Coordinates of C-alpha atoms and ligand atoms in Angstrom, one line a residue:
Chain A
X10 CA 34.5 -60.8 37.0
X11 CA 34.7 -64.4 36.0
X12 CA 35.6 -66.0 32.7
X13 CA 35.8 -69.4 31.1
X14 CA 38.2 -69.7 28.1
X15 CA 36.5 -72.3 25.9
X16 CA 39.1 -74.2 23.9
X17 CA 39.5 -77.3 21.8
X18 CA 40.2 -78.3 18.2
X19 CA 38.0 -77.0 15.4
X20 CA 34.7 -78.8 15.4
X21 CA 35.0 -80.1 19.0
X22 CA 31.8 -78.2 19.9
X23 CA 33.1 -75.0 21.5
X24 CA 30.5 -72.6 20.1
X25 CA 27.7 -75.0 20.8
X26 CA 28.9 -75.4 24.4
X27 CA 28.9 -71.6 24.8
X28 CA 25.3 -71.5 23.6
X29 CA 24.3 -74.4 25.9
X30 CA 25.8 -72.8 29.0
X31 CA 24.2 -69.5 28.2
X32 CA 20.8 -71.2 27.8
X33 CA 21.3 -73.2 31.0
X34 CA 22.4 -70.1 32.8
X35 CA 19.0 -68.5 32.0
X36 CA 17.2 -71.5 33.6
X37 CA 19.2 -71.4 36.8
X38 CA 19.4 -67.6 37.1
X39 CA 23.0 -67.1 36.3
X40 CA 23.6 -64.5 33.5
X41 CA 26.3 -65.7 31.1
X42 CA 27.7 -63.4 28.5
X43 CA 29.5 -64.9 25.5
X44 CA 32.3 -63.1 23.6
X45 CA 33.3 -64.6 20.3
X46 CA 37.1 -64.5 20.0
X47 CA 37.4 -66.6 16.9
X48 CA 38.1 -64.2 14.0
X49 CA 37.4 -67.1 11.6
X50 CA 34.1 -68.1 13.2
X51 CA 31.5 -69.4 10.8
X52 CA 28.3 -69.7 12.7
X53 CA 27.1 -69.9 16.3
X54 CA 23.7 -69.8 17.9
X55 CA 24.4 -67.7 21.0
X56 CA 23.8 -64.0 21.0
X57 CA 27.4 -62.6 21.6
X58 CA 27.8 -59.6 23.9
X59 CA 30.9 -58.9 21.7
X60 CA 32.4 -60.4 18.6
X61 CA 36.0 -60.1 17.5
X62 CA 34.8 -60.0 13.9
X63 CA 33.6 -56.4 14.6
X64 CA 37.2 -55.6 15.1
X65 CA 39.0 -57.8 12.6
X66 CA 38.3 -60.9 10.5
X67 CA 40.6 -63.6 9.1
X68 CA 39.2 -63.2 5.6
X69 CA 39.9 -59.5 5.5
X70 CA 43.4 -59.9 6.8
X71 CA 44.1 -62.8 4.4
X72 CA 42.9 -60.6 1.5
X73 CA 44.6 -57.4 2.5
X74 CA 47.9 -58.7 3.8
X75 CA 48.0 -61.7 1.5
X76 CA 48.5 -64.1 4.4
X77 CA 47.5 -67.8 4.6
X78 CA 44.8 -68.9 7.1
X79 CA 47.4 -69.4 9.9
X80 CA 49.3 -66.2 9.5
X81 CA 46.0 -64.3 9.3
X82 CA 44.7 -65.8 12.6
X83 CA 47.9 -65.0 14.4
X84 CA 47.7 -61.5 13.0
X85 CA 44.1 -61.1 14.3
X86 CA 45.0 -62.3 17.8
X87 CA 47.9 -59.9 18.0
X88 CA 45.8 -57.1 16.7
X89 CA 43.4 -57.8 19.6
X90 CA 46.2 -57.3 22.1
X91 CA 47.6 -54.3 20.4
X92 CA 44.3 -52.4 20.1
X93 CA 43.1 -52.9 23.7
X94 CA 40.4 -50.4 23.4
X95 CA 37.9 -53.0 22.1
X96 CA 38.6 -55.3 24.9
X97 CA 38.5 -52.5 27.5
X98 CA 35.1 -51.4 26.2
X99 CA 33.7 -54.9 26.7
X100 CA 35.1 -55.3 30.2
X101 CA 34.1 -51.8 31.3
X102 CA 30.5 -52.5 30.3
X103 CA 30.4 -55.5 32.7
X104 CA 29.4 -55.5 36.3
X105 CA 31.8 -56.8 38.9
X106 CA 30.3 -60.3 39.3
X107 CA 29.4 -60.8 35.6
X108 CA 30.3 -64.1 34.1
X109 CA 31.9 -64.4 30.6
X110 CA 32.6 -67.2 28.2
X111 CA 35.3 -66.6 25.6
X112 CA 34.6 -68.7 22.5
X113 CA 38.2 -69.3 21.4
X114 CA 39.8 -70.3 18.0
X115 CA 40.5 -73.9 17.5
X116 CA 44.1 -73.9 16.4
X117 CA 46.2 -75.8 18.9
X118 CA 49.3 -73.9 17.8
X119 CA 47.8 -70.8 19.4
X120 CA 48.1 -72.4 22.8
X121 CA 51.2 -74.5 22.5
X122 CA 53.3 -72.4 20.2
X123 CA 52.6 -68.8 20.2
X124 CA 52.5 -66.2 22.9
X125 CA 49.2 -64.3 22.1
X126 CA 46.7 -66.3 24.1
X127 CA 49.1 -66.4 27.0
X128 CA 49.4 -62.7 26.9
X129 CA 45.6 -62.3 26.6
X130 CA 45.1 -64.4 29.7
X131 CA 47.7 -62.4 31.6
X132 CA 46.1 -59.2 30.5
X133 CA 42.6 -60.0 31.6
X134 CA 43.8 -61.5 34.9
X135 CA 46.1 -58.7 35.9
X136 CA 44.8 -55.6 34.3
X137 CA 41.1 -56.3 34.5
X138 CA 41.0 -58.6 37.6
X139 CA 39.1 -61.3 35.8
X140 CA 39.2 -64.7 37.4
X141 CA 39.9 -67.2 34.6
X142 CA 39.5 -70.9 34.1
X143 CA 40.1 -73.0 31.0
X144 CA 37.6 -75.4 29.5
X145 CA 39.1 -77.8 27.0
X146 CA 36.8 -79.8 24.8
X147 CA 37.6 -83.0 22.9
X148 CA 35.3 -84.9 20.7
X149 CA 34.4 -88.2 22.5
X150 CA 34.6 -90.1 19.2
X151 CA 38.4 -89.5 19.2
X152 CA 39.0 -90.9 22.7
X153 CA 37.7 -94.4 22.2
X154 CA 40.6 -96.5 23.7
X155 CA 43.4 -96.2 26.2
X156 CA 46.0 -94.9 23.6
X157 CA 43.6 -92.2 22.3
X158 CA 42.7 -91.3 25.8
X159 CA 46.4 -90.7 26.6
X160 CA 46.7 -88.8 23.4
X161 CA 43.8 -86.5 24.2
X162 CA 45.0 -85.9 27.7
X163 CA 48.4 -85.0 26.5
X164 CA 47.0 -82.6 23.9
X165 CA 44.9 -80.9 26.6
X166 CA 47.9 -80.7 28.8
X167 CA 50.1 -79.3 26.1
X168 CA 47.7 -76.4 25.7
X169 CA 47.0 -75.9 29.4
X170 CA 50.6 -75.9 30.6
X171 CA 51.2 -72.8 28.6
X172 CA 48.3 -70.9 30.1
X173 CA 48.6 -71.8 33.7
X174 CA 45.0 -71.3 34.7
X175 CA 42.8 -73.9 36.5
X176 CA 40.9 -76.0 33.9
X177 CA 38.3 -78.6 33.1
X178 CA 38.6 -81.3 30.5
X179 CA 35.4 -82.0 28.7
X180 CA 34.4 -85.0 26.6
X181 CA 32.0 -83.5 24.1
X182 CA 29.3 -85.1 21.9
X183 CA 28.9 -88.2 24.1
X184 CA 25.5 -88.6 22.5
X185 CA 27.3 -89.7 19.3
X186 CA 29.2 -92.2 21.4
X187 CA 25.9 -93.6 22.5
X188 CA 24.8 -94.1 19.0
X189 CA 28.1 -95.8 18.1
X190 CA 28.0 -98.2 21.0
X191 CA 24.4 -99.0 20.1
X192 CA 25.4 -99.7 16.5
X193 CA 28.4 -101.8 17.6
X194 CA 26.2 -103.9 19.8
X195 CA 23.6 -104.3 17.1
X196 CA 26.2 -105.5 14.6
X197 CA 27.8 -107.7 17.3
X198 CA 24.3 -109.0 18.0
X199 CA 23.7 -110.0 14.4
X200 CA 27.1 -111.6 14.1
X201 CA 26.8 -113.8 17.1
X202 CA 23.1 -114.2 16.9
X203 CA 21.7 -116.4 19.5
X204 CA 17.9 -117.1 19.7
X205 CA 17.7 -115.9 23.3
X206 CA 19.0 -112.4 22.6
X207 CA 16.2 -109.9 22.5
X208 CA 16.3 -106.4 21.2
X209 CA 15.9 -105.0 24.8
X210 CA 18.8 -107.0 26.0
X211 CA 21.0 -105.6 23.3
X212 CA 19.8 -102.1 24.1
X213 CA 20.5 -102.6 27.8
X214 CA 23.9 -103.9 27.0
X215 CA 24.8 -101.0 24.9
X216 CA 23.6 -98.7 27.6
X217 CA 25.8 -100.5 30.0
X218 CA 28.8 -100.3 27.6
X219 CA 28.4 -96.6 27.3
X220 CA 28.1 -96.2 31.1
X221 CA 31.3 -98.2 31.5
X222 CA 33.1 -96.1 29.0
X223 CA 32.0 -92.8 30.5
X224 CA 32.8 -94.1 34.0
X225 CA 36.3 -94.8 32.7
X226 CA 36.8 -91.2 31.7
X227 CA 35.4 -89.8 34.9
X228 CA 37.3 -92.0 37.2
X229 CA 40.2 -93.3 35.1
X230 CA 42.2 -96.1 36.7
X231 CA 45.7 -95.5 35.5
X232 CA 47.0 -99.0 36.1
X233 CA 44.3 -100.5 34.0
X234 CA 44.8 -98.0 31.3
X235 CA 48.5 -98.8 31.3
X236 CA 47.7 -102.5 31.1
X237 CA 45.5 -101.9 28.1
X238 CA 48.3 -99.8 26.5
X239 CA 50.7 -102.6 26.9
X240 CA 48.5 -104.7 24.8
X241 CA 48.3 -102.0 22.2
X242 CA 51.9 -100.9 21.8
X243 CA 55.5 -102.2 21.8
X244 CA 56.8 -103.5 25.1
X245 CA 59.6 -100.9 25.1
X246 CA 57.0 -98.2 25.8
X247 CA 55.9 -99.7 29.1
X248 CA 57.9 -97.3 31.3
X249 CA 56.6 -94.4 29.2
X250 CA 53.0 -95.4 29.8
X251 CA 53.6 -95.5 33.6
X252 CA 55.4 -92.2 33.7
X253 CA 52.8 -90.5 31.6
X254 CA 50.1 -92.0 33.8
X255 CA 51.8 -90.6 36.9
X256 CA 52.2 -87.2 35.2
X257 CA 48.5 -87.1 34.3
X258 CA 47.5 -87.9 37.8
X259 CA 49.9 -85.4 39.2
X260 CA 48.6 -82.7 36.9
X261 CA 45.0 -83.7 37.8
X262 CA 44.0 -83.8 34.2
X263 CA 43.1 -87.4 34.0
X264 CA 39.5 -86.6 34.5
X265 CA 37.1 -85.8 31.6
X266 CA 33.6 -84.6 32.2
X267 CA 31.2 -86.1 29.7
X268 CA 28.8 -83.7 28.0
X269 CA 26.4 -83.4 25.2
X270 CA 24.3 -80.4 24.2
X271 CA 21.2 -82.5 24.3
X272 CA 21.7 -83.5 28.0
X273 CA 20.9 -80.5 30.1
X274 CA 22.1 -82.2 33.3
X275 CA 25.6 -82.5 31.8
X276 CA 25.6 -78.8 31.0
X277 CA 24.5 -78.0 34.5
X278 CA 27.2 -80.2 35.9
X279 CA 29.9 -78.5 33.9
X280 CA 28.7 -75.1 34.9
X281 CA 28.9 -76.2 38.5
X282 CA 32.4 -77.6 38.1
X283 CA 33.6 -74.4 36.4
X284 CA 32.0 -72.3 39.1
X285 CA 33.9 -74.3 41.7
X286 CA 37.2 -73.7 40.0
X287 CA 36.4 -70.0 39.7
X288 CA 35.1 -69.9 43.3
X289 CA 32.1 -68.1 41.8
X290 CA 29.6 -69.0 44.4
X291 CA 31.8 -68.3 47.4
X292 CA 32.3 -64.8 46.0
X293 CA 28.6 -64.3 45.4
X294 CA 27.6 -65.5 48.8
X295 CA 30.0 -63.0 50.4
X296 CA 28.5 -60.2 48.5
X297 CA 24.9 -61.2 49.2
X298 CA 25.6 -62.1 52.8
X299 CA 28.6 -59.9 53.9
X300 CA 28.3 -61.3 57.4
X301 CA 29.6 -64.6 56.2
X302 CA 33.0 -63.2 55.3
Chain B
X17 CA 53.1 -77.0 14.0
X18 CA 52.3 -74.2 11.6
X19 CA 55.4 -72.5 10.3
X20 CA 57.8 -75.0 11.8
X21 CA 59.0 -75.9 8.3
X22 CA 57.1 -79.0 7.2
X23 CA 56.8 -78.0 3.6
X24 CA 60.5 -76.9 3.5
X25 CA 61.5 -80.2 5.0
X26 CA 59.5 -82.2 2.4
X27 CA 61.2 -80.1 -0.2
X28 CA 64.6 -80.8 1.2
X29 CA 63.8 -84.6 1.5
X30 CA 62.8 -84.5 -2.1
X31 CA 66.0 -82.8 -3.3
X32 CA 68.2 -85.1 -1.2
X33 CA 66.4 -88.2 -2.5
X34 CA 66.9 -87.2 -6.1
X35 CA 70.6 -86.4 -5.4
X36 CA 71.0 -89.8 -3.9
X37 CA 69.1 -91.3 -6.9
X38 CA 66.5 -92.8 -4.6
X39 CA 63.1 -92.9 -6.4
X40 CA 60.4 -91.1 -4.4
X41 CA 56.9 -89.5 -4.8
X42 CA 55.8 -86.4 -3.0
X43 CA 52.2 -85.6 -2.0
X44 CA 50.7 -82.4 -0.8
X45 CA 47.8 -82.6 1.6
X46 CA 47.5 -78.9 2.5
X47 CA 44.5 -77.6 0.7
X48 CA 45.3 -74.0 1.7
X49 CA 49.0 -73.7 0.7
X50 CA 49.6 -71.0 -1.8
X51 CA 53.0 -71.8 -3.3
X52 CA 54.5 -75.2 -2.8
X53 CA 58.2 -75.5 -2.5
X54 CA 58.3 -78.9 -4.2
X55 CA 56.7 -80.5 -7.2
X56 CA 53.9 -82.7 -6.0
X57 CA 53.0 -85.9 -7.8
X58 CA 49.6 -85.8 -6.1
X59 CA 48.1 -82.5 -4.8
X60 CA 45.0 -82.2 -2.8
X61 CA 44.4 -78.9 -4.5
X62 CA 43.9 -80.7 -7.8
X63 CA 41.0 -82.6 -6.3
X64 CA 39.3 -80.1 -4.1
X65 CA 39.4 -76.3 -4.3
X66 CA 39.7 -74.7 -0.9
X67 CA 38.3 -71.4 -2.0
X68 CA 35.4 -73.0 -3.9
X69 CA 34.5 -74.9 -0.7
X70 CA 34.6 -71.7 1.3
X71 CA 32.1 -70.2 -1.1
X72 CA 29.9 -73.3 -1.8
X73 CA 29.5 -74.4 1.8
X74 CA 29.8 -70.9 3.1
X75 CA 32.6 -71.9 5.4
X76 CA 35.4 -69.9 7.0
X77 CA 39.1 -70.9 6.5
X78 CA 39.0 -73.6 9.2
X79 CA 35.9 -75.3 8.2
X80 CA 37.0 -75.2 4.6
X81 CA 40.3 -76.9 5.4
X82 CA 38.6 -79.6 7.4
X83 CA 36.0 -80.1 4.7
X84 CA 38.6 -80.3 1.9
X85 CA 40.5 -82.9 3.9
X86 CA 37.3 -84.9 4.5
X87 CA 36.4 -84.9 0.8
X88 CA 39.9 -86.0 0.0
X89 CA 40.0 -88.7 2.7
X90 CA 36.7 -90.0 1.4
X91 CA 38.5 -90.9 -1.9
X92 CA 41.8 -91.9 -0.4
X93 CA 41.3 -95.3 -2.0
X94 CA 42.3 -93.7 -5.3
X95 CA 45.5 -92.4 -3.8
X96 CA 46.2 -95.9 -2.7
X97 CA 45.6 -97.2 -6.2
X98 CA 47.9 -94.6 -7.5
X99 CA 50.6 -95.7 -5.0
X100 CA 50.1 -99.3 -5.8
X101 CA 50.4 -98.6 -9.5
X102 CA 53.6 -96.7 -9.0
X103 CA 55.1 -99.4 -6.8
X104 CA 54.5 -102.1 -9.4
X105 CA 55.9 -100.1 -12.3
X106 CA 58.3 -102.3 -14.2
X107 CA 61.8 -101.3 -14.9
X108 CA 60.9 -101.1 -18.6
X109 CA 58.3 -98.5 -17.9
X110 CA 60.6 -96.5 -15.7
X111 CA 63.4 -96.6 -18.1
X112 CA 61.1 -94.9 -20.6
X113 CA 61.7 -91.8 -18.6
X114 CA 63.9 -90.0 -21.0
X115 CA 65.4 -87.6 -18.4
X116 CA 67.0 -90.7 -16.9
X117 CA 65.7 -89.4 -13.6
X118 CA 65.2 -92.1 -11.1
X119 CA 62.0 -90.5 -10.0
X120 CA 59.7 -92.6 -12.1
X121 CA 61.0 -95.9 -10.8
X122 CA 59.0 -97.6 -8.1
X123 CA 59.4 -95.3 -5.1
X124 CA 61.5 -96.1 -2.1
X125 CA 60.0 -93.2 -0.3
X126 CA 56.7 -91.3 -0.4
X127 CA 56.6 -88.0 1.4
X128 CA 53.3 -86.5 2.5
X129 CA 53.2 -82.8 3.4
X130 CA 50.3 -82.0 5.8
X131 CA 48.3 -78.9 6.5
X132 CA 49.7 -75.9 8.3
X133 CA 47.3 -76.3 11.2
X134 CA 48.4 -79.3 13.0
X135 CA 45.1 -80.3 14.6
X136 CA 43.4 -80.3 11.2
X137 CA 45.3 -83.4 10.5
X138 CA 46.0 -84.8 14.0
X139 CA 42.5 -84.3 15.5
X140 CA 40.3 -85.0 12.6
X141 CA 38.7 -88.1 11.2
X142 CA 40.3 -87.5 7.9
X143 CA 43.9 -87.4 9.2
X144 CA 43.2 -90.7 10.9
X145 CA 41.9 -92.2 7.7
X146 CA 45.0 -91.2 5.8
X147 CA 47.4 -92.6 8.3
X148 CA 45.4 -95.7 9.0
X149 CA 44.9 -96.5 5.3
X150 CA 48.6 -96.3 4.7
X151 CA 49.8 -98.0 7.8
X152 CA 47.1 -100.6 8.5
X153 CA 45.1 -101.2 5.3
X154 CA 48.1 -101.1 2.9
X155 CA 50.7 -102.0 5.5
X156 CA 53.3 -99.6 4.1
X157 CA 55.9 -98.8 6.7
X158 CA 54.6 -95.4 7.8
X159 CA 56.5 -93.0 10.0
X160 CA 55.4 -89.6 11.5
X161 CA 57.9 -86.8 11.3
X162 CA 57.0 -84.3 14.0
X163 CA 58.7 -81.1 12.9
X164 CA 59.6 -78.6 15.7
X165 CA 60.8 -75.1 15.4
X166 CA 64.2 -74.8 17.3
X167 CA 64.2 -71.0 17.6
X168 CA 60.7 -70.9 19.1
X169 CA 61.3 -73.7 21.6
X170 CA 64.7 -72.5 22.8
X171 CA 63.2 -69.1 23.6
X172 CA 60.7 -70.5 26.1
X173 CA 60.9 -73.7 28.0
X174 CA 57.1 -73.9 28.2
X175 CA 56.8 -73.8 24.4
X176 CA 59.4 -76.6 24.3
X177 CA 57.5 -78.6 26.8
X178 CA 54.1 -78.1 25.1
X179 CA 55.6 -79.2 21.8
X180 CA 57.1 -82.4 23.4
X181 CA 53.8 -83.2 25.1
X182 CA 52.0 -82.7 21.8
X183 CA 54.6 -85.0 20.0
X184 CA 54.0 -87.6 22.7
X185 CA 50.3 -87.3 22.2
X186 CA 50.8 -88.0 18.5
X187 CA 52.7 -91.2 19.3
X188 CA 49.7 -92.4 21.3
X189 CA 47.1 -91.3 18.8
X190 CA 48.7 -93.0 15.8
X191 CA 50.8 -95.8 17.5
X192 CA 53.1 -95.8 14.6
X193 CA 56.8 -94.8 14.8
X194 CA 57.5 -91.1 15.4
X195 CA 60.7 -89.1 14.8
X196 CA 61.2 -85.7 16.3
X197 CA 62.8 -83.4 13.7
X198 CA 64.3 -80.3 15.3
X199 CA 64.3 -77.9 12.3
X200 CA 65.9 -74.5 11.6
X201 CA 69.2 -75.4 13.1
X202 CA 70.9 -72.8 10.9
X203 CA 68.9 -70.0 12.7
X204 CA 70.4 -70.4 16.1
X205 CA 73.9 -70.4 17.6
X206 CA 75.3 -73.8 18.4
X207 CA 74.9 -73.0 22.1
X208 CA 71.1 -72.9 21.7
X209 CA 70.8 -76.3 20.1
X210 CA 73.0 -77.5 23.0
X211 CA 70.6 -76.0 25.4
X212 CA 67.7 -77.9 23.9
X213 CA 69.7 -81.1 24.1
X214 CA 70.5 -80.5 27.7
X215 CA 66.8 -80.0 28.5
X216 CA 66.3 -83.4 26.9
X217 CA 69.2 -85.1 28.6
X218 CA 69.4 -83.6 32.0
X219 CA 66.5 -83.4 34.4
X220 CA 68.2 -80.7 36.6
X221 CA 68.7 -78.2 33.8
X222 CA 65.1 -78.7 32.5
X223 CA 63.7 -78.3 36.0
X224 CA 65.8 -75.2 36.7
X225 CA 64.6 -73.6 33.5
X226 CA 61.0 -74.5 34.2
X227 CA 61.0 -73.0 37.7
X228 CA 61.7 -69.6 36.2
X229 CA 58.2 -69.5 34.9
X230 CA 55.5 -68.1 37.1
X231 CA 52.9 -69.9 35.1
X232 CA 54.5 -73.3 35.7
X233 CA 54.4 -72.4 39.4
X234 CA 50.8 -73.4 39.5
X235 CA 49.3 -76.6 38.5
X236 CA 46.4 -75.7 36.2
X237 CA 44.3 -78.2 38.1
X238 CA 44.2 -75.6 40.9
X239 CA 46.9 -76.8 43.3
X240 CA 50.3 -75.4 43.8
X241 CA 53.4 -76.2 41.9
X242 CA 55.0 -79.1 43.5
X243 CA 58.4 -80.6 43.2
X244 CA 56.7 -83.8 42.4
X245 CA 54.8 -82.4 39.4
X246 CA 57.9 -81.0 37.7
X247 CA 59.6 -84.2 38.5
X248 CA 56.8 -86.3 37.0
X249 CA 57.0 -84.1 33.9
X250 CA 60.7 -84.4 33.6
X251 CA 60.6 -88.2 34.1
X252 CA 57.9 -88.7 31.6
X253 CA 59.6 -86.6 28.9
X254 CA 62.9 -88.3 29.7
X255 CA 61.4 -91.6 29.0
X256 CA 59.9 -90.2 25.8
X257 CA 63.3 -89.1 24.5
X258 CA 64.7 -92.5 25.3
X259 CA 62.1 -94.2 23.1
X260 CA 61.7 -91.7 20.3
X261 CA 64.5 -90.8 17.9
X262 CA 65.3 -87.2 17.5
X263 CA 67.4 -85.4 14.9
X264 CA 68.6 -81.9 14.4
X265 CA 68.3 -80.5 10.8
X266 CA 68.0 -77.5 8.7
X267 CA 65.6 -77.7 5.8
X268 CA 67.3 -74.6 4.4
X269 CA 70.9 -75.8 4.4
X270 CA 70.4 -79.5 4.4
X271 CA 72.5 -80.2 7.4
X272 CA 71.5 -83.2 9.4
X273 CA 69.6 -84.8 6.6
X274 CA 71.7 -87.9 6.5
X275 CA 70.9 -88.7 10.1
X276 CA 67.2 -88.1 9.3
X277 CA 67.4 -90.7 6.5
X278 CA 69.1 -93.1 8.8
X279 CA 66.4 -92.5 11.4
X280 CA 63.8 -93.1 8.7
X281 CA 65.4 -96.5 7.9
X282 CA 65.4 -97.6 11.6
X283 CA 61.8 -96.3 12.1
X284 CA 60.7 -98.3 9.0
X285 CA 62.3 -101.3 10.6
X286 CA 60.6 -100.6 13.9
X287 CA 57.3 -100.4 12.0
X288 CA 57.8 -103.9 10.5
X289 CA 58.4 -105.4 13.9
X290 CA 55.8 -103.4 15.8
X291 CA 53.0 -104.7 17.9
X292 CA 50.8 -102.4 15.8
X293 CA 51.5 -104.2 12.5
X294 CA 51.3 -107.6 14.2
X295 CA 47.8 -106.8 15.5
X296 CA 46.8 -105.4 12.1
X297 CA 47.8 -108.6 10.4
X298 CA 46.2 -110.7 13.1
X299 CA 42.9 -108.9 12.7
X300 CA 43.1 -109.4 9.0
X301 CA 43.6 -113.2 9.2
X302 CA 40.9 -113.6 11.8
X303 CA 38.4 -111.6 9.8
X304 CA 39.1 -113.6 6.6
X305 CA 38.5 -116.9 8.4
Ligands
GDP6 N1 25.7 -84.8 18.3 C1 26.3 -83.7 18.8 N2 26.7 -82.8 18.0 C2 27.3 -81.6 18.5 C3 27.4 -81.4 19.9 N3 28.0 -80.2 20.1 C4 28.3 -79.7 18.9 N4 27.9 -80.6 17.9 C5 28.0 -80.4 16.5 O1 29.4 -80.4 16.1 C6 29.7 -79.4 15.1 C7 30.7 -78.4 15.5 O2 30.2 -77.7 16.6 P1 30.8 -76.2 17.0 O3 30.1 -75.8 18.2 O4 30.6 -75.3 15.8 O5 32.3 -76.5 17.1 P2 33.5 -75.5 17.3 O6 34.2 -75.4 16.0 O7 34.4 -76.1 18.3 O8 33.0 -74.1 17.7 C8 28.3 -78.8 14.8 O9 27.8 -79.4 13.7 C9 27.5 -79.0 16.0 O10 26.1 -79.1 15.7 C10 26.8 -82.4 20.8 O11 26.9 -82.3 22.0 N5 26.3 -83.5 20.2
GDP7 N1 66.2 -70.4 8.6 C1 65.4 -71.4 8.3 N2 64.1 -71.1 8.0 C2 63.3 -72.2 7.7 C3 63.8 -73.5 7.7 N3 62.7 -74.3 7.4 C4 61.7 -73.5 7.1 N4 62.0 -72.2 7.3 C5 61.2 -71.0 7.1 O1 60.1 -71.1 8.0 C6 58.9 -70.6 7.4 C7 57.8 -71.7 7.4 O2 58.2 -72.8 6.6 P1 57.2 -73.8 5.9 O3 58.0 -74.9 5.3 O4 56.2 -73.1 5.0 O5 56.4 -74.3 7.2 P2 55.1 -75.2 7.3 O6 53.9 -74.3 7.6 O7 55.4 -76.1 8.5 O8 54.9 -76.0 6.1 C8 59.3 -70.2 6.0 O9 59.5 -68.8 6.0 C9 60.6 -71.0 5.7 O10 61.4 -70.3 4.8 C10 65.1 -73.8 8.1 O11 65.6 -74.9 8.2 N5 65.9 -72.7 8.4
MG8 MG1 33.2 -72.2 16.9
MG9 MG1 53.3 -76.1 4.8

């Protein structure tokens, strides 16, 4: 069995991503089941194969045990691990090469601070032989410059280090970035208006600006990011930028894959990348063509 | 992080400030807190009701916290007006305070308590608006206190590392001075605090501790754990500790608070001389041309 743990801050687009991947799976003939593991989930469009809220919800816990939102969430996740029957039922209903997405809660503390998600990963890997990768989403609007890019990478790393599974970083909602750069270029256009500038030229430029930006996330060049940071922060941080840059490179998390739900190609690319991490296709080929093994 | 003792720390800062007769104001930005350990001069709960938002917008706890913060950030101008008004209070007005309490004088410190869930503040537009309005728009020396739970970190070096990486991420995201506040010192034996310090000081002991973990034995990118990865990690964090002040305190007993106030003074100085504020001022002059 294969699974993606879909993580990221609240509102980063986890649930939407699960839906998009499930839809895309249908198109390319890869069945994708989604399990909602966010006990405080509000709404999502996918049809879940299982939903933790059948077992326990944050609002019930908050009410019954008089806990705050955080305490309630931790309680729910620990409950999931204690009462393994529910999880066992889901897994035993699956076929050997089924593919699961776990739509996870957004609280970063769960990954960096508490043990429950770590234990969950350990459990499904070792007890149920599920092959797991992490997908960490960050809203593109929050990664607009070198300093924020470092911040985002470090946040993803803080979460991932704890879990120890292969992972993908995803820059979500890049369509909004597009709108932003377009607006920026339009406002620049009006500020420095020159008679020769046409609407199309501005549009083309904004397209180019977006491409440049995305290119930087896909193939980040650490020295140039460090140079940009030197302009943004005090000189005494220079060695820090360099060492963090080296660390990000070493940890292979410098790369972010741009994605928006509206862009089916980007969804397909992510599924492909995740499948690579999970060695999903290798495994399937072996089963379909045993002679290849 | 949730439960690391942010509210308790604010409460301790408040009580120390009044003992020292340093005027201050305290603000609560956690819409979901039930009982607050200090008296807030401004409380987000007075402006927006978390439970009403849950009902009205049909949101769960997370969405409601984010929405409450957004609504509050949208009118942060008013908070700024309040602060300005408090800062320009004349001595005459403050001496009217019959309790003789220094609290009403123009504040030397303003403490903000933030929501339990860290990313609600650190990875949201509203958290950014609040910090940027204070630091860039109003140019108040603004300092982030990153409160870390000693007992949790000392138990597991990965938790320690994740917390430090997250703190480092905050430094980059905000670009304003940051202080690491190791809290709950009273909960652990002296040896434990020393262990944390040795992880921060000494590459070898950090590395040795890290190697005990299976999970760290693989780089999540897919490759194998390599000496160079743990070395890069240790080097990066080491440099971080060199640049970022760190204090050990107990919000419960009050130990270490004097060094925290000292660190606050230096950080406020660092803010005044930072590249950040220089650029903010430069941008303002060039846009007013
Ligand atoms: N423009 C745009 N909006 C998105 C995208 N993905 C998600 N959203 C919106 O972002 C909000 C949060 O998405 P959701 O999937 O619920 O986030 P979650 O809290 O991480 O599960 C919703 O209003 C979504 O419609 C995207 O690719 N582009
Ligand atoms: N022993 C001890 N407990 C503390 C200390 N600071 C906070 N706590 C406890 O830790 C828990 C969480 O504290 P709180 O201030 O609400 O954390 P917040 O969620 O970060 O605001 C409470 O039970 C506090 O009593 C401390 O210095 N020592
Ligand atoms: Mg969701
Ligand atoms: Mg609190």
